[in-house]
Short mmCIF file of C-alpha atoms and ligand atoms in Angstrom, two decimals:
data_model
loop_
_atom_site.label_atom_id
_atom_site.label_comp_id
_atom_site.label_asym_id
_atom_site.label_seq_id
_atom_site.Cartn_x
_atom_site.Cartn_y
_atom_site.Cartn_z
CA MET A 1 148.39 112.16 -64.76
CA TYR A 2 144.71 112.96 -64.09
CA ASP A 3 141.77 111.86 -66.27
CA ILE A 4 140.22 115.32 -65.77
CA ILE A 5 141.45 118.55 -64.34
CA ILE A 6 138.60 121.09 -63.52
CA ILE A 7 139.49 124.70 -63.24
CA GLY A 8 137.09 126.68 -60.85
CA GLY A 9 134.89 125.19 -58.17
CA GLY A 10 131.60 126.97 -58.45
CA LEU A 11 128.42 125.06 -59.18
CA ALA A 12 129.52 123.87 -62.70
CA GLY A 13 132.94 122.67 -61.49
CA LEU A 14 131.69 121.04 -58.36
CA VAL A 15 128.85 119.19 -59.99
CA SER A 16 130.99 117.86 -62.77
CA SER A 17 133.68 116.80 -60.41
CA ILE A 18 131.23 114.74 -58.38
CA GLN A 19 129.63 113.04 -61.50
CA LEU A 20 132.98 112.22 -63.07
CA SER A 21 134.53 110.95 -59.83
CA LYS A 22 131.45 108.75 -59.32
CA GLY A 23 131.92 107.58 -62.86
CA GLY A 24 135.33 106.15 -61.87
CA LYS A 25 137.50 108.94 -63.23
CA LYS A 26 140.55 110.44 -61.45
CA VAL A 27 139.56 114.10 -60.98
CA LEU A 28 141.56 117.09 -59.71
CA LEU A 29 139.69 120.36 -59.19
CA ILE A 30 141.69 123.51 -58.80
CA GLU A 31 140.00 126.54 -57.14
CA LYS A 32 141.52 129.93 -56.36
CA LYS A 33 139.63 130.40 -53.05
CA LYS A 34 138.88 128.35 -50.03
CA TYR A 35 135.35 127.12 -49.07
CA PRO A 36 133.13 128.28 -47.72
CA PHE A 37 132.98 131.84 -49.33
CA HIS A 38 130.27 134.42 -50.41
CA ARG A 39 129.65 135.17 -54.17
CA VAL A 40 127.67 137.83 -55.87
CA CYS A 41 124.58 135.81 -56.83
CA GLY A 42 120.73 136.23 -56.27
CA GLU A 43 120.73 132.60 -54.67
CA TYR A 44 117.40 131.50 -56.20
CA ILE A 45 117.70 128.08 -57.89
CA SER A 46 115.13 126.76 -60.25
CA ASN A 47 113.51 123.37 -59.28
CA GLU A 48 114.53 122.07 -62.69
CA THR A 49 117.84 121.15 -60.84
CA ARG A 50 116.46 119.30 -57.84
CA PRO A 51 116.03 115.79 -58.83
CA PHE A 52 119.49 115.80 -60.51
CA LEU A 53 121.17 117.33 -57.42
CA GLU A 54 119.44 114.73 -55.25
CA SER A 55 120.58 111.96 -57.62
CA ILE A 56 124.23 112.93 -57.14
CA GLY A 57 123.84 112.89 -53.35
CA LEU A 58 122.99 116.38 -52.18
CA ASP A 59 120.84 116.10 -49.04
CA PHE A 60 118.11 118.77 -49.11
CA ASN A 61 116.97 117.84 -45.69
CA LYS A 62 120.20 119.01 -44.20
CA LEU A 63 120.31 122.38 -46.30
CA SER A 64 117.00 123.84 -44.93
CA VAL A 65 116.32 125.64 -48.36
CA LYS A 66 113.34 127.88 -48.68
CA GLU A 67 110.65 126.90 -51.18
CA ILE A 68 109.81 129.69 -53.57
CA SER A 69 106.62 129.57 -55.74
CA LYS A 70 105.60 133.17 -56.44
CA PHE A 71 107.24 135.91 -58.48
CA GLN A 72 106.76 139.70 -58.16
CA PHE A 73 107.88 142.27 -60.59
CA THR A 74 107.79 146.07 -59.81
CA SER A 75 108.40 149.08 -62.03
CA PRO A 76 110.77 151.87 -60.83
CA SER A 77 107.80 153.81 -59.62
CA GLY A 78 106.62 150.87 -57.58
CA ARG A 79 103.75 149.34 -59.66
CA ILE A 80 103.43 145.65 -58.90
CA LEU A 81 102.74 142.58 -60.96
CA GLU A 82 102.53 139.13 -59.38
CA THR A 83 102.46 135.71 -60.90
CA ASP A 84 102.77 132.02 -59.76
CA LEU A 85 106.17 130.32 -60.79
CA ASP A 86 105.04 127.03 -62.56
CA LEU A 87 108.04 125.04 -61.57
CA GLY A 88 109.13 127.14 -58.71
CA GLY A 89 112.52 127.08 -57.04
CA PHE A 90 114.37 127.29 -53.76
CA GLY A 91 116.60 129.77 -51.92
CA ILE A 92 119.96 128.93 -50.45
CA SER A 93 123.14 130.92 -50.00
CA ARG A 94 126.04 130.09 -52.25
CA TYR A 95 128.11 129.94 -49.07
CA LYS A 96 126.06 126.94 -47.90
CA ILE A 97 125.29 124.97 -51.11
CA ASP A 98 128.81 125.40 -52.51
CA LEU A 99 130.24 124.07 -49.31
CA ALA A 100 127.77 121.10 -49.23
CA LEU A 101 128.81 120.28 -52.73
CA TYR A 102 132.54 120.66 -51.92
CA GLN A 103 132.06 118.25 -49.01
CA LEU A 104 130.16 115.80 -51.22
CA ALA A 105 132.82 115.99 -53.80
CA MET A 106 135.53 115.14 -51.25
CA SER A 107 133.55 112.22 -49.99
CA VAL A 108 133.37 110.65 -53.50
CA GLY A 109 137.07 110.95 -54.05
CA VAL A 110 137.51 114.26 -55.98
CA GLU A 111 141.03 115.67 -55.17
CA PHE A 112 141.17 119.43 -54.44
CA LEU A 113 143.88 121.97 -54.88
CA LEU A 114 142.42 125.15 -53.08
CA GLU A 115 143.78 128.70 -52.89
CA ASN A 116 145.61 128.08 -56.26
CA THR A 117 144.99 130.02 -59.47
CA VAL A 118 145.45 128.29 -62.84
CA GLU A 119 147.72 130.55 -64.97
CA SER A 120 148.08 128.60 -68.12
CA VAL A 121 146.81 125.46 -69.84
CA ASP A 122 148.54 123.91 -72.85
CA PHE A 123 147.33 121.18 -75.17
CA LYS A 124 150.03 119.11 -76.96
CA ASP A 125 150.37 115.50 -77.93
CA ASP A 126 146.74 114.69 -76.95
CA LYS A 127 147.25 115.78 -73.27
CA PHE A 128 147.01 118.96 -71.28
CA THR A 129 149.51 120.65 -69.04
CA VAL A 130 148.01 122.87 -66.39
CA GLU A 131 150.08 125.33 -64.41
CA THR A 132 149.34 127.19 -61.23
CA SER A 133 151.93 129.39 -59.54
CA PHE A 134 153.03 126.60 -57.40
CA ALA A 135 152.73 123.44 -59.40
CA THR A 136 152.23 121.72 -62.84
CA PHE A 137 149.72 118.97 -63.58
CA GLU A 138 148.82 116.72 -66.57
CA SER A 139 145.46 115.43 -67.65
CA ARG A 140 143.54 113.82 -70.59
CA PHE A 141 140.75 116.38 -70.41
CA VAL A 142 140.49 119.96 -69.00
CA ILE A 143 137.11 121.40 -68.00
CA GLY A 144 136.90 125.29 -67.83
CA THR A 145 134.40 126.25 -65.16
CA PHE A 146 136.11 129.41 -64.01
CA GLY A 147 133.10 131.65 -64.23
CA LYS A 148 132.25 134.88 -65.89
CA ARG A 149 135.55 136.42 -66.43
CA THR A 150 139.11 135.66 -65.23
CA LYS A 151 142.77 136.32 -66.26
CA LEU A 152 142.75 132.87 -67.85
CA ASP A 153 140.22 134.16 -70.44
CA ALA A 154 142.86 136.62 -71.49
CA THR A 155 145.66 134.10 -71.46
CA LEU A 156 143.49 131.81 -73.76
CA LYS A 157 142.84 134.92 -76.03
CA ARG A 158 139.03 134.45 -75.78
CA ASP A 159 137.19 136.98 -78.04
CA PHE A 160 134.79 138.41 -75.45
CA PHE A 161 137.55 139.35 -73.01
CA ASN A 162 138.47 142.55 -74.95
CA LYS A 163 134.81 143.74 -75.06
CA ARG A 164 134.26 145.79 -71.95
CA SER A 165 130.88 145.26 -70.21
CA PRO A 166 129.01 148.07 -68.44
CA TYR A 167 127.42 145.85 -65.66
CA ILE A 168 128.30 145.63 -62.04
CA GLY A 169 126.67 143.18 -59.46
CA VAL A 170 126.11 144.04 -55.70
CA LYS A 171 124.98 141.51 -53.03
CA TYR A 172 123.93 141.62 -49.33
CA HIS A 173 122.51 139.22 -46.84
CA ILE A 174 119.85 140.85 -44.71
CA LYS A 175 117.16 140.13 -42.17
CA THR A 176 113.82 141.58 -43.01
CA ASN A 177 110.02 141.23 -43.12
CA PHE A 178 109.17 139.70 -46.42
CA PRO A 179 107.24 136.59 -47.57
CA LYS A 180 109.31 133.56 -47.66
CA ASP A 181 107.72 131.98 -50.74
CA LEU A 182 108.19 135.04 -53.02
CA ILE A 183 111.01 136.23 -55.24
CA ALA A 184 110.64 139.90 -56.16
CA LEU A 185 112.49 141.80 -58.91
CA HIS A 186 112.45 145.51 -58.27
CA ASN A 187 113.25 147.69 -61.24
CA PHE A 188 115.20 151.00 -61.01
CA LYS A 189 116.82 153.35 -63.47
CA ASP A 190 119.33 151.21 -65.45
CA GLY A 191 119.11 148.14 -63.14
CA TYR A 192 117.04 145.67 -61.13
CA CYS A 193 117.35 144.28 -57.59
CA GLY A 194 116.14 140.69 -56.59
CA ILE A 195 115.17 139.72 -53.06
CA SER A 196 114.32 136.22 -51.89
CA ALA A 197 114.68 134.01 -48.74
CA ILE A 198 117.54 131.79 -48.11
CA GLU A 199 118.45 129.64 -45.08
CA ASP A 200 118.38 130.71 -41.34
CA ASP A 201 115.70 133.56 -41.66
CA LYS A 202 118.00 135.42 -44.01
CA TYR A 203 117.31 137.05 -47.32
CA CYS A 204 119.57 137.58 -50.29
CA LEU A 205 119.34 141.10 -51.68
CA CYS A 206 121.26 141.36 -54.99
CA TYR A 207 121.25 143.95 -57.78
CA LEU A 208 122.69 144.52 -61.26
CA THR A 209 123.26 147.94 -62.46
CA THR A 210 125.90 149.77 -64.73
CA ARG A 211 129.21 151.23 -63.93
CA ASP A 212 127.90 154.65 -65.13
CA ASN A 213 125.19 154.61 -62.44
CA LEU A 214 127.93 154.10 -59.88
CA ARG A 215 130.31 156.62 -61.35
CA LYS A 216 127.70 159.39 -61.28
CA HIS A 217 127.12 158.99 -57.64
CA GLY A 218 130.58 158.19 -56.41
CA THR A 219 129.83 155.46 -53.86
CA ILE A 220 127.53 152.40 -53.73
CA SER A 221 125.66 153.85 -50.78
CA GLU A 222 124.97 157.24 -52.45
CA MET A 223 123.87 155.40 -55.74
CA GLU A 224 121.43 153.32 -53.57
CA LYS A 225 119.99 156.30 -51.98
CA ASN A 226 119.67 158.38 -55.17
CA ILE A 227 118.56 155.66 -57.56
CA LEU A 228 117.40 152.45 -55.92
CA TRP A 229 115.42 154.04 -53.25
CA LYS A 230 113.21 155.80 -55.74
CA ASN A 231 111.48 152.53 -56.07
CA PRO A 232 109.31 152.55 -52.88
CA HIS A 233 109.68 148.81 -52.45
CA LEU A 234 113.47 149.14 -52.30
CA HIS A 235 113.34 152.18 -50.08
CA LYS A 236 111.42 150.09 -47.47
CA ILE A 237 113.80 147.11 -47.85
CA PHE A 238 116.94 149.32 -47.52
CA THR A 239 115.61 151.35 -44.60
CA GLU A 240 113.84 148.78 -42.48
CA SER A 241 116.14 145.75 -42.83
CA GLU A 242 119.18 144.60 -40.76
CA PHE A 243 122.29 144.20 -43.14
CA ILE A 244 124.35 141.38 -42.05
CA TYR A 245 127.60 142.11 -43.94
CA ASP A 246 129.86 144.97 -43.01
CA LYS A 247 130.09 145.92 -46.76
CA PRO A 248 128.46 144.39 -49.81
CA GLU A 249 130.03 141.70 -52.17
CA VAL A 250 130.59 143.52 -55.50
CA ILE A 251 131.83 142.27 -58.99
CA ASN A 252 132.15 144.21 -62.21
CA GLU A 253 132.60 143.50 -65.94
CA ILE A 254 129.65 141.15 -65.99
CA SER A 255 129.30 140.27 -69.68
CA PHE A 256 126.45 138.58 -71.41
CA VAL A 257 127.99 138.30 -74.88
CA PRO A 258 128.11 134.76 -76.55
CA LYS A 259 131.23 132.76 -75.82
CA THR A 260 132.78 129.56 -77.12
CA THR A 261 132.00 126.27 -75.51
CA ILE A 262 135.35 124.71 -76.53
CA GLU A 263 138.65 126.65 -76.68
CA ASN A 264 141.83 124.81 -77.48
CA HIS A 265 140.11 121.66 -76.48
CA ILE A 266 139.22 122.98 -73.16
CA LEU A 267 135.57 122.11 -72.41
CA MET A 268 133.73 125.09 -71.00
CA ALA A 269 130.66 124.87 -68.76
CA GLY A 270 128.61 127.34 -66.69
CA ASP A 271 129.31 131.06 -67.02
CA ALA A 272 132.71 130.25 -68.77
CA ALA A 273 130.49 128.94 -71.65
CA GLY A 274 127.90 131.92 -71.40
CA LEU A 275 125.96 133.82 -68.75
CA ILE A 276 122.28 134.36 -68.85
CA THR A 277 121.05 137.84 -67.77
CA PRO A 278 120.04 137.59 -64.12
CA LEU A 279 116.81 139.25 -65.06
CA CYS A 280 115.83 135.84 -66.63
CA GLY A 281 117.09 134.39 -63.41
CA ASN A 282 118.44 130.98 -64.26
CA GLY A 283 122.36 130.91 -64.39
CA MET A 284 122.82 128.41 -61.62
CA ALA A 285 120.36 125.85 -63.20
CA MET A 286 122.22 126.32 -66.48
CA ALA A 287 125.66 125.74 -64.74
CA ILE A 288 124.44 122.65 -63.19
CA HIS A 289 122.73 121.25 -66.21
CA GLY A 290 125.73 122.20 -68.51
CA ALA A 291 128.00 120.31 -66.11
CA LYS A 292 125.80 117.18 -66.31
CA ILE A 293 125.64 117.23 -70.14
CA LEU A 294 129.54 117.65 -70.21
CA SER A 295 130.25 115.00 -67.71
CA ASP A 296 127.79 112.57 -69.52
CA SER A 297 129.66 113.25 -72.82
CA ILE A 298 133.05 112.60 -71.13
CA LEU A 299 131.93 109.44 -69.40
CA GLN A 300 130.18 108.01 -72.48
CA ASN A 301 133.08 108.74 -74.98
CA PHE A 302 136.20 108.91 -72.82
CA THR A 303 138.57 107.41 -75.36
CA ASN A 304 137.34 109.48 -78.27
CA ARG A 305 138.10 113.25 -77.67
CA ASN A 306 136.44 114.22 -81.01
CA LEU A 307 133.22 112.64 -80.06
CA VAL A 308 133.29 114.26 -76.58
CA GLU A 309 133.70 117.59 -78.13
CA LYS A 310 131.00 117.03 -80.88
CA THR A 311 128.38 115.63 -78.50
CA TYR A 312 128.92 118.28 -75.85
CA GLN A 313 128.78 121.16 -78.34
CA LYS A 314 125.65 119.79 -80.07
CA ASN A 315 123.80 119.24 -76.65
CA TRP A 316 124.91 122.55 -75.25
CA LYS A 317 123.54 124.36 -78.19
CA LYS A 318 120.26 122.52 -78.04
CA HIS A 319 119.65 123.27 -74.36
CA PHE A 320 121.07 126.74 -73.91
CA GLU A 321 121.54 128.66 -77.17
CA LYS A 322 117.91 129.92 -77.48
CA ARG A 323 117.63 130.69 -73.67
CA LEU A 324 120.71 132.81 -73.76
CA TRP A 325 119.50 134.71 -76.82
CA ILE A 326 116.06 135.43 -75.15
CA GLY A 327 117.81 136.52 -71.96
CA ARG A 328 119.87 139.04 -73.84
CA ASN A 329 117.01 140.47 -75.69
CA VAL A 330 114.72 140.54 -72.52
CA GLN A 331 117.49 142.50 -70.81
CA LYS A 332 117.42 145.11 -73.35
CA LEU A 333 113.72 145.63 -73.04
CA PHE A 334 113.03 145.36 -69.24
CA GLY A 335 116.41 146.64 -67.81
CA ASN A 336 115.09 149.92 -68.88
CA GLU A 337 113.09 152.41 -66.75
CA VAL A 338 110.65 153.75 -69.42
CA VAL A 339 109.95 150.28 -70.93
CA SER A 340 109.20 148.69 -67.46
CA GLU A 341 106.82 151.54 -66.60
CA ILE A 342 104.92 151.16 -69.92
CA ALA A 343 104.90 147.31 -69.56
CA LEU A 344 103.37 147.42 -66.08
CA SER A 345 100.69 150.07 -67.14
CA SER A 346 99.20 147.42 -69.36
CA LEU A 347 99.05 144.65 -66.77
CA LYS A 348 96.97 142.07 -68.61
CA THR A 349 99.20 141.91 -71.67
CA PHE A 350 102.30 142.10 -69.58
CA LYS A 351 101.31 139.31 -67.36
CA SER A 352 101.06 136.90 -70.36
CA ALA A 353 104.40 138.22 -71.74
CA LEU A 354 106.12 137.67 -68.36
CA ARG A 355 104.82 134.12 -68.08
CA PHE A 356 106.07 133.48 -71.65
CA ILE A 357 109.56 134.83 -70.75
CA ILE A 358 109.81 132.84 -67.51
CA LYS A 359 108.81 129.69 -69.46
CA ALA A 360 111.31 130.48 -72.46
CA THR A 361 114.30 131.14 -70.08
CA HIS A 362 113.76 128.15 -67.80
CA GLY A 363 114.43 124.66 -68.77
CA GLU A 364 112.72 121.33 -68.06
CA ILE A 365 113.58 119.01 -65.21
CA PHE A 366 116.69 116.93 -66.21
C1 FAD B 1 124.10 139.89 -60.09
C2 FAD B 1 123.81 138.47 -60.42
C3 FAD B 1 122.71 137.76 -59.81
C4 FAD B 1 122.48 136.39 -60.07
N1 FAD B 1 121.45 135.71 -59.58
C5 FAD B 1 121.13 134.57 -59.91
C6 FAD B 1 120.04 133.85 -59.36
O1 FAD B 1 119.30 134.33 -58.43
N2 FAD B 1 119.85 132.54 -59.76
C7 FAD B 1 120.57 131.86 -60.71
O2 FAD B 1 120.23 130.74 -61.03
N3 FAD B 1 121.61 132.49 -61.23
C8 FAD B 1 121.94 133.77 -60.86
N4 FAD B 1 123.06 134.35 -61.29
C9 FAD B 1 123.94 133.54 -62.17
C10 FAD B 1 124.88 132.65 -61.39
O3 FAD B 1 125.41 133.29 -60.32
C11 FAD B 1 125.89 131.98 -62.34
O4 FAD B 1 125.32 131.69 -63.59
C12 FAD B 1 126.48 130.82 -61.62
O5 FAD B 1 127.20 131.25 -60.43
C13 FAD B 1 127.47 130.17 -62.47
O6 FAD B 1 128.36 129.18 -61.82
P1 FAD B 1 129.76 128.75 -62.41
O7 FAD B 1 130.04 127.58 -61.72
O8 FAD B 1 129.80 128.80 -63.88
O9 FAD B 1 130.72 129.95 -61.93
P2 FAD B 1 131.06 130.51 -60.45
O10 FAD B 1 130.13 129.99 -59.42
O11 FAD B 1 131.37 131.94 -60.74
O12 FAD B 1 132.53 129.80 -60.29
C14 FAD B 1 133.73 129.95 -60.80
C15 FAD B 1 134.76 129.62 -59.87
O13 FAD B 1 136.12 129.59 -60.68
C16 FAD B 1 137.04 130.09 -59.73
N5 FAD B 1 138.19 130.58 -60.67
C17 FAD B 1 138.15 131.53 -61.54
N6 FAD B 1 139.42 131.61 -62.22
C18 FAD B 1 140.07 130.65 -61.65
C19 FAD B 1 141.45 130.24 -62.03
N7 FAD B 1 142.14 130.74 -62.91
N8 FAD B 1 141.94 129.19 -61.28
C20 FAD B 1 141.15 128.59 -60.29
N9 FAD B 1 139.92 129.05 -60.00
C21 FAD B 1 139.41 129.98 -60.73
C22 FAD B 1 136.38 131.20 -59.00
O14 FAD B 1 137.09 131.51 -57.81
C23 FAD B 1 134.91 130.58 -58.78
O15 FAD B 1 134.83 129.93 -57.50
C24 FAD B 1 123.25 135.76 -61.04
C25 FAD B 1 124.42 136.39 -61.62
C26 FAD B 1 124.65 137.74 -61.40
C27 FAD B 1 125.76 138.50 -62.01
#
């Protein structure tokens, strides 16, 4: 019998496991893959997370993160707008930061079951039964940090699962000539592509587009040549860089629709509770902050499930509901070729709007 079983070991799952284990709880984290591994993600993390990550024991000196303080936005035809990032952030691959958090979690006593997929979760008589294909476990609490979309969402009959989403994500690691302190977001027809530095002189190149864009061109490489390369900045990056992977990491069915934070008493955090559009850039900070809020609620009210649920739901809404709403609406405006051209043709007005959006979709240091 565990105090808490955590399903999914991305940032939200790993951070809550560390905090709960440090708080004296017996924690099991079940992850379907084996560390380290790559994920589709832009790999830029807002500095709002940094003091908290340091406080739980993450050693930034060992990670050689890249400090990022400037933001560049380009329209599909290549017009440029640049602004400072008030709070800034850092670049590091998920391969590296997830591994570092996994090692930290092991060192504080979290138990791991890797290469196991949770297939069902039942709540009965005030306790959970969690099943993987190989074993069954019991716990007082279950945290769902299983990311954007997984079969378990279907098993739990979550509403959003039946609504198809048109978005796909593609990621590469590259070596290129690009400023280390800059994150750029290059727009193209029905999508946008981010580039920023990570560790070891590498860069993360990651884009979001629609399945339709891919279908029209047949393959990822044809779509890139015919659509992304029309933006001259992307043309330069794609033709003048060294691509480190043999093939890109790809995911589909990326959905930004609202989700529930609690489902049959399972406490959801990170993307499982709601994903912010990458255009607004801050899903990892939200996953880390959400995990903190949830772990605090559990540690403070462990014997009172009702209070854990109420406190978590209230705090989650307070911190994230508005940010997610703004993210969804900004995506409608700026993920669009015509709108981003018009916006960049009126640079002065757009610069203030851009700074407002950055502020409204980023949180405070926590
Ligand atoms: C294209 C794109 C670019 C992005 N760029 C950025 C960026 O630059 N900056 C930023 O802050 N955010 C970015 N994000 C968002 C960010 O990647 C996510 O918000 C963040 O990864 C969420 O972390 P998480 O812990 O909730 O989920 P994840 O990191 O997805 O982890 C979920 C884990 O659960 C595991 N899992 C799933 N189902 C099961 C199961 N049944 N049993 C066991 N394990 C399971 C998975 O294997 C996975 O390891 C981007 C997102 C996209 C789509």
